[in-house]
Amino acid sequence: MFAEERQALIADRVATSGRETVAQLAAHFAVTPETVRRDLDALEAARQLRRVHGGAVAIDRFSLAEASIGERQARRQDEKNRIARAALRMIPSSSTGSIILDSGSTTERLADLLAGWAPATPGDQLLVITNAVPIAAKLATAPDVQLHVLGGRVRGLTSAIVGPSTAAQLDALRPDIAFIGANGIHPRFGVSTPDAAEAAAKSAMVHAARRVVALVDSTKLGRETLVRFAALTDIDALITDAEPAAELADALANAGVEVVVV
């Protein structure tokens, strides 16, 4: 196996498991620990992982670590598509309704589906409220969607619109469903994201909507990032691609959260 091939596989293992030791990787790939350390050095230089004592961790395991929207779009595409399709089924097509689409790569997959959405009764429309520049661009010309773009400051890393004016606008709205993204959902800490400004916008969405649905792929389950924006009891449903671990599953059940695994 070429070094580049092994390094790609190492990066994938670390991203999936969250943490790998030098000994584990050396045994799995039948190479020396020194070879693994060189591989990890190369992968850290390429921002594929973070070196720690005795091994490596995924970059997104740090509380402030955050990938750009472009980087996230390229990850776990099949899983995010399945989550988005399940979310679409929660949107009624029988009457005019309103939803929030939070900024994020999984909510953006839902926006792709909504671009072709049609109501059961001709003339009905769906109002989509969003703070995501890419989602607004996708839905701007959708024939059966009314688009409401929240105002504020655009955060470059994620293309999310944030700030006090964003939260103030949400405070005056009462949409039917909010579809929310997150960087972590933890049995004790709750639902979190690395950035305080985005957390404030997400919190405002959670408190504005009649029903809150978290769209979270399984790499985020059991994780804590820097800023909590909701407790588990604030969430009505979680759509994810794998069963949560026992502690998180129990906490979700105790909070009354419907868990949909796709």
CSV table of C-alpha atoms in Angstrom, one decimal:
chain,number,residue,atom,x,y,z
A,1,MET,CA,0.0,0.0,0.0
A,2,PHE,CA,1.3,3.4,-0.9
A,3,ALA,CA,1.7,6.0,1.9
A,4,GLU,CA,-0.9,8.3,0.3
A,5,GLU,CA,-3.5,5.4,0.3
A,6,ARG,CA,-2.7,4.5,3.9
A,7,GLN,CA,-2.9,8.1,5.0
A,8,ALA,CA,-6.3,8.5,3.4
A,9,LEU,CA,-7.5,5.4,5.2
A,10,ILE,CA,-6.1,6.7,8.5
A,11,ALA,CA,-7.8,10.0,8.1
A,12,ASP,CA,-11.1,8.2,7.4
A,13,ARG,CA,-10.7,6.0,10.6
A,14,VAL,CA,-9.9,9.0,12.8
A,15,ALA,CA,-12.9,11.0,11.4
A,16,THR,CA,-15.2,8.0,12.0
A,17,SER,CA,-14.1,7.0,15.4
A,18,GLY,CA,-13.0,10.4,16.7
A,19,ARG,CA,-9.8,9.1,18.1
A,20,GLU,CA,-7.1,6.5,17.2
A,21,THR,CA,-3.9,5.6,19.0
A,22,VAL,CA,-0.6,5.0,17.3
A,23,ALA,CA,-0.6,1.4,18.5
A,24,GLN,CA,-4.1,0.8,17.0
A,25,LEU,CA,-3.1,2.2,13.7
A,26,ALA,CA,0.2,0.3,13.5
A,27,ALA,CA,-1.5,-3.0,14.3
A,28,HIS,CA,-4.4,-2.3,11.8
A,29,PHE,CA,-2.1,-1.4,8.9
A,30,ALA,CA,0.8,-3.7,9.8
A,31,VAL,CA,3.4,-1.0,9.9
A,32,THR,CA,5.7,0.3,12.5
A,33,PRO,CA,4.7,3.0,15.0
A,34,GLU,CA,7.3,5.3,13.5
A,35,THR,CA,5.6,5.0,10.1
A,36,VAL,CA,2.3,5.8,11.7
A,37,ARG,CA,3.7,8.9,13.4
A,38,ARG,CA,5.1,10.2,10.1
A,39,ASP,CA,1.6,9.6,8.5
A,40,LEU,CA,0.0,11.5,11.4
A,41,ASP,CA,2.4,14.4,11.0
A,42,ALA,CA,1.6,14.6,7.3
A,43,LEU,CA,-2.2,14.4,7.9
A,44,GLU,CA,-2.0,17.1,10.6
A,45,ALA,CA,0.0,19.4,8.2
A,46,ALA,CA,-2.9,18.8,5.7
A,47,ARG,CA,-5.5,19.7,8.4
A,48,GLN,CA,-7.0,16.2,8.2
A,49,LEU,CA,-6.7,15.5,12.0
A,50,ARG,CA,-5.0,16.8,15.2
A,51,ARG,CA,-2.1,15.1,16.8
A,52,VAL,CA,-2.4,14.3,20.5
A,53,HIS,CA,-0.2,12.3,23.0
A,54,GLY,CA,-0.2,8.7,21.7
A,55,GLY,CA,-2.3,9.2,18.6
A,56,ALA,CA,-4.7,11.6,16.9
A,57,VAL,CA,-8.2,13.0,17.2
A,58,ALA,CA,-10.6,14.3,14.6
A,59,ILE,CA,-10.3,18.0,14.1
A,60,ASP,CA,-14.0,18.5,14.9
A,61,ARG,CA,-13.6,16.9,18.3
A,62,PHE,CA,-12.3,20.2,19.7
A,63,SER,CA,-14.9,22.5,21.2
A,64,LEU,CA,-14.0,25.4,19.0
A,65,ALA,CA,-13.2,23.4,15.9
A,66,GLU,CA,-15.5,24.1,12.9
A,67,ALA,CA,-15.3,23.2,9.3
A,68,SER,CA,-16.5,25.5,6.6
A,69,ILE,CA,-19.8,24.9,4.9
A,70,GLY,CA,-18.0,23.7,1.8
A,71,GLU,CA,-15.9,21.2,3.7
A,72,ARG,CA,-19.1,19.9,5.5
A,73,GLN,CA,-21.0,19.5,2.2
A,74,ALA,CA,-18.4,17.0,1.0
A,75,ARG,CA,-18.8,14.8,4.1
A,76,ARG,CA,-21.3,12.0,4.7
A,77,GLN,CA,-23.4,12.9,1.7
A,78,ASP,CA,-25.5,9.7,1.7
A,79,GLU,CA,-26.3,10.0,5.4
A,80,LYS,CA,-27.3,13.7,5.0
A,81,ASN,CA,-29.5,12.9,2.0
A,82,ARG,CA,-31.4,10.3,4.0
A,83,ILE,CA,-31.9,12.7,6.9
A,84,ALA,CA,-33.1,15.4,4.5
A,85,ARG,CA,-35.6,13.0,2.9
A,86,ALA,CA,-37.0,12.0,6.3
A,87,ALA,CA,-37.3,15.7,7.3
A,88,LEU,CA,-39.2,16.5,4.0
A,89,ARG,CA,-41.8,13.9,5.0
A,90,MET,CA,-42.5,16.0,8.2
A,91,ILE,CA,-43.5,19.0,6.1
A,92,PRO,CA,-47.3,18.9,5.4
A,93,SER,CA,-48.3,19.4,1.8
A,94,SER,CA,-52.0,19.7,2.5
A,95,SER,CA,-52.1,23.4,3.5
A,96,THR,CA,-50.1,26.6,3.6
A,97,GLY,CA,-47.4,26.3,6.3
A,98,SER,CA,-44.2,27.9,7.5
A,99,ILE,CA,-40.8,26.4,8.4
A,100,ILE,CA,-37.4,27.6,9.5
A,101,LEU,CA,-34.3,26.2,7.8
A,102,ASP,CA,-31.2,26.8,9.9
A,103,SER,CA,-27.8,27.2,8.3
A,104,GLY,CA,-25.9,23.9,7.7
A,105,SER,CA,-25.0,21.3,5.2
A,106,THR,CA,-27.8,18.9,6.2
A,107,THR,CA,-30.5,21.6,6.2
A,108,GLU,CA,-29.1,22.6,2.8
A,109,ARG,CA,-29.9,19.1,1.5
A,110,LEU,CA,-33.4,19.7,2.7
A,111,ALA,CA,-33.5,22.9,0.7
A,112,ASP,CA,-32.4,21.0,-2.4
A,113,LEU,CA,-35.5,18.8,-2.0
A,114,LEU,CA,-37.8,21.8,-1.3
A,115,ALA,CA,-36.7,23.5,-4.5
A,116,GLY,CA,-38.9,20.9,-6.2
A,117,TRP,CA,-41.7,20.8,-3.5
A,118,ALA,CA,-45.3,21.1,-4.7
A,119,PRO,CA,-48.4,21.4,-2.5
A,120,ALA,CA,-51.2,18.8,-2.5
A,121,THR,CA,-53.7,21.6,-3.3
A,122,PRO,CA,-52.7,24.0,-6.1
A,123,GLY,CA,-52.3,27.6,-4.9
A,124,ASP,CA,-51.0,26.6,-1.4
A,125,GLN,CA,-47.5,27.7,-0.6
A,126,LEU,CA,-44.8,27.0,1.9
A,127,LEU,CA,-43.1,29.9,3.7
A,128,VAL,CA,-39.4,29.1,4.3
A,129,ILE,CA,-37.6,31.3,6.8
A,130,THR,CA,-33.8,31.0,6.7
A,131,ASN,CA,-30.6,32.6,7.9
A,132,ALA,CA,-28.5,30.7,5.4
A,133,VAL,CA,-27.2,32.5,2.2
A,134,PRO,CA,-26.7,29.2,0.3
A,135,ILE,CA,-30.3,28.0,1.2
A,136,ALA,CA,-31.7,31.4,0.2
A,137,ALA,CA,-30.0,31.1,-3.2
A,138,LYS,CA,-31.4,27.6,-3.8
A,139,LEU,CA,-35.0,28.6,-3.0
A,140,ALA,CA,-35.1,32.1,-4.5
A,141,THR,CA,-36.8,30.8,-7.7
A,142,ALA,CA,-38.8,27.8,-6.3
A,143,PRO,CA,-42.3,28.3,-7.6
A,144,ASP,CA,-44.3,27.1,-4.6
A,145,VAL,CA,-42.0,28.5,-1.9
A,146,GLN,CA,-42.2,31.9,-0.3
A,147,LEU,CA,-38.8,32.9,0.9
A,148,HIS,CA,-38.1,35.0,4.0
A,149,VAL,CA,-34.4,35.7,4.5
A,150,LEU,CA,-33.4,36.9,7.9
A,151,GLY,CA,-31.2,40.0,8.1
A,152,GLY,CA,-28.0,40.5,9.9
A,153,ARG,CA,-24.3,39.9,9.5
A,154,VAL,CA,-23.0,37.1,7.2
A,155,ARG,CA,-20.5,34.9,9.0
A,156,GLY,CA,-18.0,33.9,6.3
A,157,LEU,CA,-17.1,30.5,7.5
A,158,THR,CA,-20.6,29.1,7.4
A,159,SER,CA,-22.5,31.7,5.3
A,160,ALA,CA,-25.0,32.0,8.2
A,161,ILE,CA,-26.7,35.3,8.9
A,162,VAL,CA,-26.3,36.1,12.6
A,163,GLY,CA,-26.4,39.0,15.1
A,164,PRO,CA,-28.8,40.8,17.4
A,165,SER,CA,-31.1,41.8,14.5
A,166,THR,CA,-31.4,38.2,13.4
A,167,ALA,CA,-32.6,37.1,16.8
A,168,ALA,CA,-34.9,40.1,17.1
A,169,GLN,CA,-36.6,39.1,13.8
A,170,LEU,CA,-37.1,35.5,15.0
A,171,ASP,CA,-38.6,36.7,18.3
A,172,ALA,CA,-41.5,38.2,16.3
A,173,LEU,CA,-42.2,35.0,14.3
A,174,ARG,CA,-44.0,31.8,15.2
A,175,PRO,CA,-43.4,29.2,12.4
A,176,ASP,CA,-44.7,25.7,12.4
A,177,ILE,CA,-41.4,23.8,12.3
A,178,ALA,CA,-37.8,24.7,12.8
A,179,PHE,CA,-35.2,22.4,11.2
A,180,ILE,CA,-32.1,22.9,13.2
A,181,GLY,CA,-28.5,21.8,12.6
A,182,ALA,CA,-25.9,21.2,15.4
A,183,ASN,CA,-22.3,20.3,16.0
A,184,GLY,CA,-23.0,18.3,19.1
A,185,ILE,CA,-25.9,16.7,20.9
A,186,HIS,CA,-24.9,15.3,24.4
A,187,PRO,CA,-27.0,13.6,27.1
A,188,ARG,CA,-26.0,16.1,29.8
A,189,PHE,CA,-24.8,19.3,27.9
A,190,GLY,CA,-27.6,19.3,25.4
A,191,VAL,CA,-27.4,20.7,21.8
A,192,SER,CA,-24.4,22.9,21.0
A,193,THR,CA,-22.3,24.6,18.3
A,194,PRO,CA,-18.8,26.2,18.4
A,195,ASP,CA,-19.7,29.8,17.7
A,196,ALA,CA,-21.6,32.1,20.1
A,197,ALA,CA,-23.3,34.2,17.4
A,198,GLU,CA,-24.6,31.1,15.6
A,199,ALA,CA,-25.7,29.7,18.9
A,200,ALA,CA,-27.8,32.8,19.6
A,201,ALA,CA,-29.5,32.5,16.2
A,202,LYS,CA,-30.2,28.8,16.7
A,203,SER,CA,-31.6,29.5,20.2
A,204,ALA,CA,-33.9,32.1,18.8
A,205,MET,CA,-35.1,29.6,16.2
A,206,VAL,CA,-35.7,26.9,18.8
A,207,HIS,CA,-37.8,29.3,20.9
A,208,ALA,CA,-39.7,30.7,18.0
A,209,ALA,CA,-41.0,27.5,16.4
A,210,ARG,CA,-44.0,25.4,17.5
A,211,ARG,CA,-42.0,22.2,16.7
A,212,VAL,CA,-38.3,21.8,16.7
A,213,VAL,CA,-36.6,19.0,14.6
A,214,ALA,CA,-32.8,18.6,14.9
A,215,LEU,CA,-31.1,17.2,11.7
A,216,VAL,CA,-27.9,15.7,13.1
A,217,ASP,CA,-25.7,13.0,11.5
A,218,SER,CA,-24.3,10.4,13.8
A,219,THR,CA,-20.8,11.9,14.0
A,220,LYS,CA,-22.4,14.6,16.2
A,221,LEU,CA,-24.1,12.3,18.7
A,222,GLY,CA,-22.6,12.3,22.2
A,223,ARG,CA,-20.4,15.3,21.4
A,224,GLU,CA,-20.1,18.6,23.2
A,225,THR,CA,-18.9,21.8,21.5
A,226,LEU,CA,-18.4,25.2,23.1
A,227,VAL,CA,-21.8,26.9,23.2
A,228,ARG,CA,-25.1,25.2,24.3
A,229,PHE,CA,-28.1,26.7,22.5
A,230,ALA,CA,-30.8,24.2,23.5
A,231,ALA,CA,-31.6,21.6,26.1
A,232,LEU,CA,-32.8,18.2,25.0
A,233,THR,CA,-36.2,19.1,26.4
A,234,ASP,CA,-36.3,22.0,23.8
A,235,ILE,CA,-36.2,19.5,20.9
A,236,ASP,CA,-39.3,17.6,19.7
A,237,ALA,CA,-37.6,15.3,17.2
A,238,LEU,CA,-34.1,14.2,16.2
A,239,ILE,CA,-33.4,12.7,12.7
A,240,THR,CA,-30.1,10.9,12.5
A,241,ASP,CA,-28.5,8.1,10.6
A,242,ALA,CA,-27.6,5.7,13.5
A,243,GLU,CA,-29.0,4.7,16.8
A,244,PRO,CA,-27.7,6.9,19.7
A,245,ALA,CA,-25.5,5.3,22.3
A,246,ALA,CA,-27.4,4.1,25.4
A,247,GLU,CA,-26.7,7.1,27.6
A,248,LEU,CA,-27.9,9.6,24.9
A,249,ALA,CA,-30.8,7.4,24.0
A,250,ASP,CA,-32.0,7.3,27.6
A,251,ALA,CA,-31.6,11.1,27.9
A,252,LEU,CA,-33.6,11.7,24.7
A,253,ALA,CA,-36.3,9.3,25.8
A,254,ASN,CA,-36.5,11.1,29.2
A,255,ALA,CA,-36.7,14.5,27.4
A,256,GLY,CA,-39.6,13.2,25.3
A,257,VAL,CA,-37.6,13.5,22.0
A,258,GLU,CA,-38.8,11.4,19.1
A,259,VAL,CA,-35.8,9.8,17.5
A,260,VAL,CA,-36.0,8.9,13.8
A,261,VAL,CA,-33.1,6.8,12.5
A,262,VAL,CA,-32.8,6.6,8.7
